[in-house]
Every structure is written in structure tokens, then in C-alpha cells.
Coordinates of C-alpha atoms in Angstrom, one line a residue:
Chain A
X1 CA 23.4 -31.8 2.1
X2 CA 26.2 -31.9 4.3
X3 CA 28.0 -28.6 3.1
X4 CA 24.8 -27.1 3.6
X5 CA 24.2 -28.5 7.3
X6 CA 28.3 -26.9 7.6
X7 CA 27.1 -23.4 6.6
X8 CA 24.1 -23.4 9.0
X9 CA 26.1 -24.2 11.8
X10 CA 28.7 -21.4 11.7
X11 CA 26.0 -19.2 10.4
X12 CA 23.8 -19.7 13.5
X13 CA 26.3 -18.2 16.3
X14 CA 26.9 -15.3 14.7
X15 CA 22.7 -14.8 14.6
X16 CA 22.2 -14.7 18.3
X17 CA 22.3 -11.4 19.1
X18 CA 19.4 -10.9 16.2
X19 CA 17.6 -13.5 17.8
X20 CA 17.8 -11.7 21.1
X21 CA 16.9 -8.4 19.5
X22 CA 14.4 -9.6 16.6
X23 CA 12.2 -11.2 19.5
X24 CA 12.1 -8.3 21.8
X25 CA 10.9 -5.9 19.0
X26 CA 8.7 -8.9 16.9
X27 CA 6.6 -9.5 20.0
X28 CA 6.5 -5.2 20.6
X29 CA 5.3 -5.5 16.7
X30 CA 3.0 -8.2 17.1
X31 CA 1.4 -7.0 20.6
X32 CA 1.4 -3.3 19.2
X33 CA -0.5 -4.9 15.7
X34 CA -3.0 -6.5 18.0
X35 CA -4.0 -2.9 19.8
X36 CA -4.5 -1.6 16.6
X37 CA -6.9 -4.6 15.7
X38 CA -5.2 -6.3 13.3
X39 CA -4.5 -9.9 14.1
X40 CA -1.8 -12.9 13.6
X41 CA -2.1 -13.2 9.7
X42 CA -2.1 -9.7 9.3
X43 CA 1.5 -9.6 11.5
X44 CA 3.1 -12.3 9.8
X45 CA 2.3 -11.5 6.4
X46 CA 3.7 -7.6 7.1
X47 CA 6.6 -9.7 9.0
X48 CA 7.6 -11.6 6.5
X49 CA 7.4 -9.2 3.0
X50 CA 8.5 -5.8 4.4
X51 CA 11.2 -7.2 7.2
X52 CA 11.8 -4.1 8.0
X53 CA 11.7 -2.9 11.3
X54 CA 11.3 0.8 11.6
X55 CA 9.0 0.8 8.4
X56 CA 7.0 -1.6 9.6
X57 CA 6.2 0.7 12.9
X58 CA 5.7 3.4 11.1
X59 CA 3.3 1.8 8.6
X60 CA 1.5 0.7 11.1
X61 CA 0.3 4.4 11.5
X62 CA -1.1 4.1 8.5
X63 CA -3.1 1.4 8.7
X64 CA -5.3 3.5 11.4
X65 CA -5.5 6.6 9.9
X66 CA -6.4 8.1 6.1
X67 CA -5.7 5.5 3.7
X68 CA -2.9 6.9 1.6
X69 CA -0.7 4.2 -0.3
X70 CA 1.8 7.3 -1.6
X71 CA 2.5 8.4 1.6
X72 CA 3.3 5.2 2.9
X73 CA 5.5 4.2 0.1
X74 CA 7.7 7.7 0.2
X75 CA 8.0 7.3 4.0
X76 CA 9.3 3.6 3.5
X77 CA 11.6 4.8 0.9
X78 CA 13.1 7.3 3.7
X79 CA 13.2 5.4 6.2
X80 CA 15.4 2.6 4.6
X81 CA 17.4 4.9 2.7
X82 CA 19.8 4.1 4.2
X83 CA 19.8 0.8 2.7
X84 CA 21.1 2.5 -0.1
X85 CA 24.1 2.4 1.6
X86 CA 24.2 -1.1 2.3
X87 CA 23.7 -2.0 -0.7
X88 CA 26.6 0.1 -2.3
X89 CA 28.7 -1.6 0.4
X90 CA 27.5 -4.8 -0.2
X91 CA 27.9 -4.8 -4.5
X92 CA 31.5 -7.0 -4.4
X93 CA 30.6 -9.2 -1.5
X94 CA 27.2 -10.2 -3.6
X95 CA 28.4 -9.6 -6.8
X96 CA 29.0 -14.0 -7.3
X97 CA 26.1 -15.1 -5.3
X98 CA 23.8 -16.0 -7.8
X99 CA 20.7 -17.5 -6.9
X100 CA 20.9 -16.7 -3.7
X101 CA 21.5 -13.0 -4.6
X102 CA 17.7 -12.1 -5.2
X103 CA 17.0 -12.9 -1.4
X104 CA 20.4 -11.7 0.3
X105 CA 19.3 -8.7 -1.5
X106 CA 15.5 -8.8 0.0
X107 CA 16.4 -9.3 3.1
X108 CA 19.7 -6.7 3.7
X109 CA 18.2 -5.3 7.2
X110 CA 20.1 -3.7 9.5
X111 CA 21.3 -6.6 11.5
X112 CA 21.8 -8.8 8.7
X113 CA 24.4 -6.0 6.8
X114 CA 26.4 -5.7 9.7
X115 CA 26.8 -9.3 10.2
X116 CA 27.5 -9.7 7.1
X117 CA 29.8 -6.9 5.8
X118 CA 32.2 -8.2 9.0
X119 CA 32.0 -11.6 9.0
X120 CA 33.6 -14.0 7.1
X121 CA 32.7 -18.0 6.9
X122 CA 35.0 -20.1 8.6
X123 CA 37.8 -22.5 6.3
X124 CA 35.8 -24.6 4.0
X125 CA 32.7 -23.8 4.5
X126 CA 30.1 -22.5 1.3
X127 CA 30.2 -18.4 1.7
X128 CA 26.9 -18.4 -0.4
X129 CA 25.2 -20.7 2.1
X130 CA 26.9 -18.9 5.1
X131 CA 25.2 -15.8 4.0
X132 CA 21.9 -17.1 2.9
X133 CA 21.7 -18.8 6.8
X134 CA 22.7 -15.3 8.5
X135 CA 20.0 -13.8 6.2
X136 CA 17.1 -16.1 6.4
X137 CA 18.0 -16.9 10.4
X138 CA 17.4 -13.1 10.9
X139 CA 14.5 -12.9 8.7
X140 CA 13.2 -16.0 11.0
X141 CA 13.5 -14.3 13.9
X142 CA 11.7 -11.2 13.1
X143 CA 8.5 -13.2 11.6
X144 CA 8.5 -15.9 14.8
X145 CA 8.7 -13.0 17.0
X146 CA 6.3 -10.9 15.6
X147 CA 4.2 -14.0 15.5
X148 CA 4.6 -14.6 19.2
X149 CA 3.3 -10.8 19.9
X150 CA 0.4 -11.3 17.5
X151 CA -0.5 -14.6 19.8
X152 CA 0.3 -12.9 23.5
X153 CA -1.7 -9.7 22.3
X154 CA -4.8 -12.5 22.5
X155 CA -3.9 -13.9 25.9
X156 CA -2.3 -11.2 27.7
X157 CA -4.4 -8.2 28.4
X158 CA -2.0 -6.0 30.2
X159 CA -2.1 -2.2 29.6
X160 CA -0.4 -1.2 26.7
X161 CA -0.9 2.6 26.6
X162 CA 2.7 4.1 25.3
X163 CA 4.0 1.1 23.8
X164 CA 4.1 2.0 20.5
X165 CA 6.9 4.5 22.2
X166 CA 9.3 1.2 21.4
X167 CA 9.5 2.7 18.1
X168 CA 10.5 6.8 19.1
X169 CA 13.1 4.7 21.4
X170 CA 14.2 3.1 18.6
X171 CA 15.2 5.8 16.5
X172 CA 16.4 7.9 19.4
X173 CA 19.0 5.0 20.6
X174 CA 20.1 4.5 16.4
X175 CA 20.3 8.6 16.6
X176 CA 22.3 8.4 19.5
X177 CA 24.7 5.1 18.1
X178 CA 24.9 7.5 14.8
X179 CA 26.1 10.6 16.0
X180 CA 28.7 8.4 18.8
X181 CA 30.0 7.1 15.9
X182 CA 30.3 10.3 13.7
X183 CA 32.6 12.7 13.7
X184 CA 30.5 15.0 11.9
X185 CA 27.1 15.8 13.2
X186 CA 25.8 17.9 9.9
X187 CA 23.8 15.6 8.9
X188 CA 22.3 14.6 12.1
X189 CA 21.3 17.9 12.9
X190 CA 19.9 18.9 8.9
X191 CA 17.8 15.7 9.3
X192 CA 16.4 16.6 12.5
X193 CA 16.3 20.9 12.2
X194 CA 14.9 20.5 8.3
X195 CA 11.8 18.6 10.3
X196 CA 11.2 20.7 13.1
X197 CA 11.3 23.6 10.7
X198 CA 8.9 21.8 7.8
X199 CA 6.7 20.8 11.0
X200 CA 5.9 24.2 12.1
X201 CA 5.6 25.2 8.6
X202 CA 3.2 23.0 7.3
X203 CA 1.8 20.8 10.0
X204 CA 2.4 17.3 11.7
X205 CA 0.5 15.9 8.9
X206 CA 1.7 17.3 5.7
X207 CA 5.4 18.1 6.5
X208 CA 7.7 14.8 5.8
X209 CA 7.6 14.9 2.1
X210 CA 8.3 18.7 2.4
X211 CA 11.3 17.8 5.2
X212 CA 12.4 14.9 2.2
X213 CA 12.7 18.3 -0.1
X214 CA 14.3 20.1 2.1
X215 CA 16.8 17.6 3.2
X216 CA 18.3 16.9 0.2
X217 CA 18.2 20.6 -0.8
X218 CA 20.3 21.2 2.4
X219 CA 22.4 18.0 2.2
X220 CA 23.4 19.1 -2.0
X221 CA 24.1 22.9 -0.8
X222 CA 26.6 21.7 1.9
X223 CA 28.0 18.7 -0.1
X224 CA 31.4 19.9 -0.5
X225 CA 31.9 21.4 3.3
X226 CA 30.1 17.9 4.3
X227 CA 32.9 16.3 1.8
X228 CA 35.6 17.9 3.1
X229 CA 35.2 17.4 6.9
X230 CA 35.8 14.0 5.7
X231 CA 31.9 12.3 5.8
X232 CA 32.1 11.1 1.9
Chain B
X1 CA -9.5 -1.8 12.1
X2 CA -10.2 1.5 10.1
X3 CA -9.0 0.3 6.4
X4 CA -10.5 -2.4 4.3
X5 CA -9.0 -5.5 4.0
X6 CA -7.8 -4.9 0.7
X7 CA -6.8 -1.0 1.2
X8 CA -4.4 -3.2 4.3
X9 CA -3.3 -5.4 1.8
X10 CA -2.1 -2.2 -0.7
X11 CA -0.5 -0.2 2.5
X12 CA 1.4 -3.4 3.7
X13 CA 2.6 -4.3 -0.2
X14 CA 3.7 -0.5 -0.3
X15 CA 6.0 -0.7 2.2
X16 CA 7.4 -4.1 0.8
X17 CA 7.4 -2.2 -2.4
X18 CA 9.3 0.6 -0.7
X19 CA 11.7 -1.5 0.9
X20 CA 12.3 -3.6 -1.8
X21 CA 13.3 -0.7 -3.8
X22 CA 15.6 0.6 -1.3
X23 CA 17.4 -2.3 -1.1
X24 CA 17.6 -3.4 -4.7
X25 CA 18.0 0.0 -6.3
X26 CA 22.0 -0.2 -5.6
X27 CA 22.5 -3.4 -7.4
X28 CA 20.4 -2.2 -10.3
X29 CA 21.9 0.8 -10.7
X30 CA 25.5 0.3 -10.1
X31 CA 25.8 -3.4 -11.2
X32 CA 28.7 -4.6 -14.0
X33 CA 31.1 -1.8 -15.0
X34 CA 28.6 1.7 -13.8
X35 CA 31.0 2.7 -10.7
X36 CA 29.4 4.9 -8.2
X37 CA 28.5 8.2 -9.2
X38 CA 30.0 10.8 -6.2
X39 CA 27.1 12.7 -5.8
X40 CA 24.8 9.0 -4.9
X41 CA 27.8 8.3 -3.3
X42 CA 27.3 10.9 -1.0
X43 CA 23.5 11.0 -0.2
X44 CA 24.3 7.6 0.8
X45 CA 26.6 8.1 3.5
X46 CA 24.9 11.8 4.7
X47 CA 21.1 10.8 4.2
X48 CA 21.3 7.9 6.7
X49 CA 21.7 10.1 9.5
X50 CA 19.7 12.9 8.4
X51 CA 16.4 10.4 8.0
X52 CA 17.0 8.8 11.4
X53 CA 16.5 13.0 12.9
X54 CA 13.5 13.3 10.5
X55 CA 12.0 9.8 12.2
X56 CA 12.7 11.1 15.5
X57 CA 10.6 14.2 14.8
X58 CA 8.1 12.6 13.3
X59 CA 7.1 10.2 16.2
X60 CA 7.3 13.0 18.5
X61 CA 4.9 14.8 16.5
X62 CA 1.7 15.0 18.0
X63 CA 3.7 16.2 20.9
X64 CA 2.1 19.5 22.0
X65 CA 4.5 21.3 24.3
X66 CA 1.7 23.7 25.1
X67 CA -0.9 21.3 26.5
X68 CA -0.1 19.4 29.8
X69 CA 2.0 17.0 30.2
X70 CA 3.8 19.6 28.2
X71 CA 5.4 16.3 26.7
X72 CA 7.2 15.6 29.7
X73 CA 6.9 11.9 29.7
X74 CA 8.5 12.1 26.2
X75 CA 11.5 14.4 27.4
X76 CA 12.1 12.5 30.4
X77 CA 12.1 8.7 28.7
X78 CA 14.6 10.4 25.8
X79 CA 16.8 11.7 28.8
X80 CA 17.1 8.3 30.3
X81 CA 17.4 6.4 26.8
X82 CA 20.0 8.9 26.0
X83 CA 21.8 8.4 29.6
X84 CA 21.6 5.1 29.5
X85 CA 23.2 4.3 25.9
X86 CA 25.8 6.2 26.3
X87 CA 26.4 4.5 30.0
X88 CA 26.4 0.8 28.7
X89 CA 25.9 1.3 25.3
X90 CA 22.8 -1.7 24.6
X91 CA 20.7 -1.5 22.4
X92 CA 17.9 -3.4 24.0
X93 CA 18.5 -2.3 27.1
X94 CA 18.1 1.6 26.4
X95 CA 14.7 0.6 24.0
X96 CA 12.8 -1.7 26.9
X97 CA 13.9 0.8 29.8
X98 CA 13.2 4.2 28.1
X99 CA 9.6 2.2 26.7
X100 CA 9.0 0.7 30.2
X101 CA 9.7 4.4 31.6
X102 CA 7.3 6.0 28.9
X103 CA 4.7 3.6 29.5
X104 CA 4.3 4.4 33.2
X105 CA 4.3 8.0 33.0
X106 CA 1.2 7.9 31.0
X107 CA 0.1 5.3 32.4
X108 CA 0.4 5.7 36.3
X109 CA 1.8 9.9 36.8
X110 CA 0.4 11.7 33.6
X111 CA -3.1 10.2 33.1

């Protein structure tokens, strides 16, 4: 018991930023839930099996318009792709984790991978434990915040016209930390000129699984320019 | 509420589905002795970015430039999110301001 209070104490500093963060945008999810009409279970449940931030907004589009299960899965799959990334970075770090790996896997968000990909437990303390706290801490956060939205959206009645903009500022602030941080802006700008294109092509709603094509079509053509300006 | 109950359910497991997948698929496929194959490799350091562009277009989507507010309230909350990240470079602070400036214009100046 007392290795595993050790590992929740040095994982719980490292969380705080997360906390700070997953309660902002859990009670924007929550509240934003509760215009749409769908109330606390509803939020937690959501909460707690996707924890996933930006797919949960966007699902939440779906859950007011055409019912369309296909769509909803393909856009989740493209939205976290990049967890694909994670997950290849994360292989040797989880590769011994045993039964914890299952749900460090689950719950690899955003936050939680860049915790944990630079962060190291302190001297004696268990590194599977460590990881499991940073994990389930964050995971915590995200399904108590969007809780506390689902329970303001009851009390408070404030106008909430343009909130679900918290989710275009999202994207537009991780667009904007992306390209600071690349020195290549190809991608960036396929992504974004394969949708406007596919958009005026084919319509706001039937163009993202033709932008998915195109994306990748673009993305394998320029692979080796792509390569050798030093992205892969 | 527009869907039933149970279509809610299927949409919500979908996108744990989704996710799930996303996250697993890498330890699946490239567990033990498969290294990583270049080409996987490379979607998964190009795609990342490339996605985040397609998000952004899709949430500005039903933005019609032709129509007043022209999508003004959109253009001038992206201009200050943008501004402000790359002044002081927080993440919560450019979401609850550019949100906060969004939610007025239509709100109080564009009705």
C-alpha cells in the first residue's frame, strides 16, 4: 500500500496543469451537453469511455443531427490520429507495464502523453504506478469536470450562444502550437487546403471523408520531399 | 434531444470505438519484433498536423462568407486567438478569451 500511496504523490504534481485545463474544457463539455439536451449521465458516461477531448466535441454534432454511426466513427478515427503517433512513441516506455498497460493505453490523451513521454518517476518510486496515477489523475479530471458542467448547465442559465466556439478555439490554438513548433508547414497547409478544396467540391456535409482521401493522397505523393525537409 | 436513447448510446460507443482504435492500433501492430514500417512511420508524424487543418475547416463550416456577418465574428476571435498565443503562448488563456470574444459578437454586435 505504501509504494502505491509513494507513486500517487509524485504522480499528482506533475497533473496540475491537466487539472487546470481538464476543468475549464469538462465544464465547456458538460454545459455545451446540457444546451444540446442531453444531461449528467449522458456527460459522464461520454466522459469517461471516449476521454477524448476534441472527439468528444465533435461527436456531439452528431448527436443533434442525422443519426450516422459511420460517420462518427471515421471522424473519431481522424481526429485522434494522431494518437497513432503516441502510441509508436510510447511502444518501449509501455512495452513492461503489464496490467496496467491495457488502461495506460485507453487513456494515452494528449496531456497524459506529454506528461508521460518527459517525465520520469522520482528514485524509488514504482514507474508502473507513477504512470497509471498520471493517467487515471487526468482521466479524473476530464469526467469530474465534465460532470460539474453537466450540473451548472441545470443551475446556471446564462446565454450560451457561441460556446460551442471553445472547440474551433481549440483546434485553432493546437494549429497554431503545431505549426510554432514545425519547421515544415506542408502538412499544415495539405490538411487545411485538401478541406477547403473538398468543401467547395462536395459540400459542408459530405466533404471530410472525401478531404480523408485526399489527404493521404497528397501526404503519399509528397512523402519523399516531406522526408527530406527533415519531417520523418 | 433528436436521437433515441439507444441511437445516443451507438454514436457515443463509436467514438469510444474510434478512439480506442486509435490508440491501441500502434501496440497491436507494431508490438514484439514488427519494427515500424517507414511509410506508417510517416503518416504518423505528417497526418497529425494535416487533421488538426481539416478540424479547423470543418468547424468553420457553416460559415457563409456571403451572408452577413460575413463570418466576421469568426475572423476576428481567430485573429485574437492567434495574437494572443503567439504573445503568451497559454493554452487556456487563448481558448476562454477567443471563446469569450466569439460569444459576445453574436451575442451582443452581430445578433
Amino acid at each position: 500500500m505504501n509504494e502505491i500511496t509513494k507513486a500517487l504523490k509524485a504522480a499528482f504534481p506533475h497533473t496540475i496543469p491537466v487539472f487546470t485545463g481538464f476543468t475549464f474544457l469538462g465544464i465547456a463539455f458538460g454545459i455545451l451537453m446540457n444546451t444540446k439536451g442531453y444531461g449528467l449521465g449522458w456527460t459522464v458516461l461520454m466522459s469517461l469511455l471516449v476521454f477524448a477531448g476534441s472527439a468528444q466535441y465533435v461527436t456531439v454534432n452528431f448527436l443533434t443531427s442525422v443519426f450516422n454511426p459511420i460517420y462518427v466513427l471515421l471522424l473519431t478515427l481522424i481526429v485522434n490520429a494522431r494518437h497513432l503517433f503516441y502510441g509508436i512513441s510510447m511502444l518501449d516506455k509501455y512495452r513492461d507495464t503489464g496490467k496496467f498497460k491495457p488502461y495506460l493505453i485507453f487513456g494515452l490523451c494528449d496531456e497524459t502523453f506529454s506528461i508521460l513521454c518527459s517525465t520520469n518517476p522520482p528514485e524509488g518510486v514504482n514507474r508502473n504506478w507513477f504512470m497509471f496515477f498520471i493517467t487515471l489523475l487526468n482521466h479524473s479530471y476530464w469526467v469530474l469536470g465534465s460532470a460539474l458542467g453537466g450540473l451548472l448547465g441545470y443551475m446556471v442559465s446564462f446565454n450560451t450562444k457561441g460556446l460551442d466556439f471553445v472547440l474551433t478555439a481549440l483546434f485553432v490554438v493546437i494549429f497554431i502550437g503545431q505549426w510554432k513548433t514545425q519547421r515544415n508547414h506542408g502538412p499544415a497547409i495539405i490538411g487545411v487546403l485538401c478541406s477547403v478544396i473538398c468543401l467547395i467540391i462536395f459540400g459542408r456535409s459530405n466533404f471530410i471523408i472525401p478531404s480523408m482521401f485526399a489527404i493521404l493522397a497528397v501526404l503519399t505523393v509528397f512523402r519523399k520531399k516531406m522526408t527530406g525537409e527533415g519531417i520523418a | 434531444m433528436t436521437l433515441t436513447p439507444v441511437q445516443t448510446l451507438i454514436i457515443i460507443l463509436m467514438a469510444t470505438l474510434g478512439t480506442v482504435i486509435t490508440r491501441f492500433l500502434p501496440f497491436i501492430l507494431f508490438s514484439g519484433k514488427n519494427g515500424n514500417h517507414p511509410y506508417i512511420t510517416y503518416l504518423g508524424n505528417v497526418l497529425p498536423y494535416s487533421a488538426i487543418g481539416l478540424l479547423v475547416v470543418y468547424c468553420l463550416k457553416d460559415v457563409n462568407l456571403l451572408k452577413s456577418p460575413f463570418g466576421l465574428p469568426e475572423a476576428v476571435a481567430i485573429t485574437c486567438i492567434a495574437l494572443l498565443h503567439y504573445w503568451k503562448n497559454n493554452v487556456l488563456l487563448s481558448i476562454g478569451t477567443g471563446t469569450i470574444v466569439y460569444m459576445f459578437l453574436v451575442q451582443r454586435v452581430f445578433q
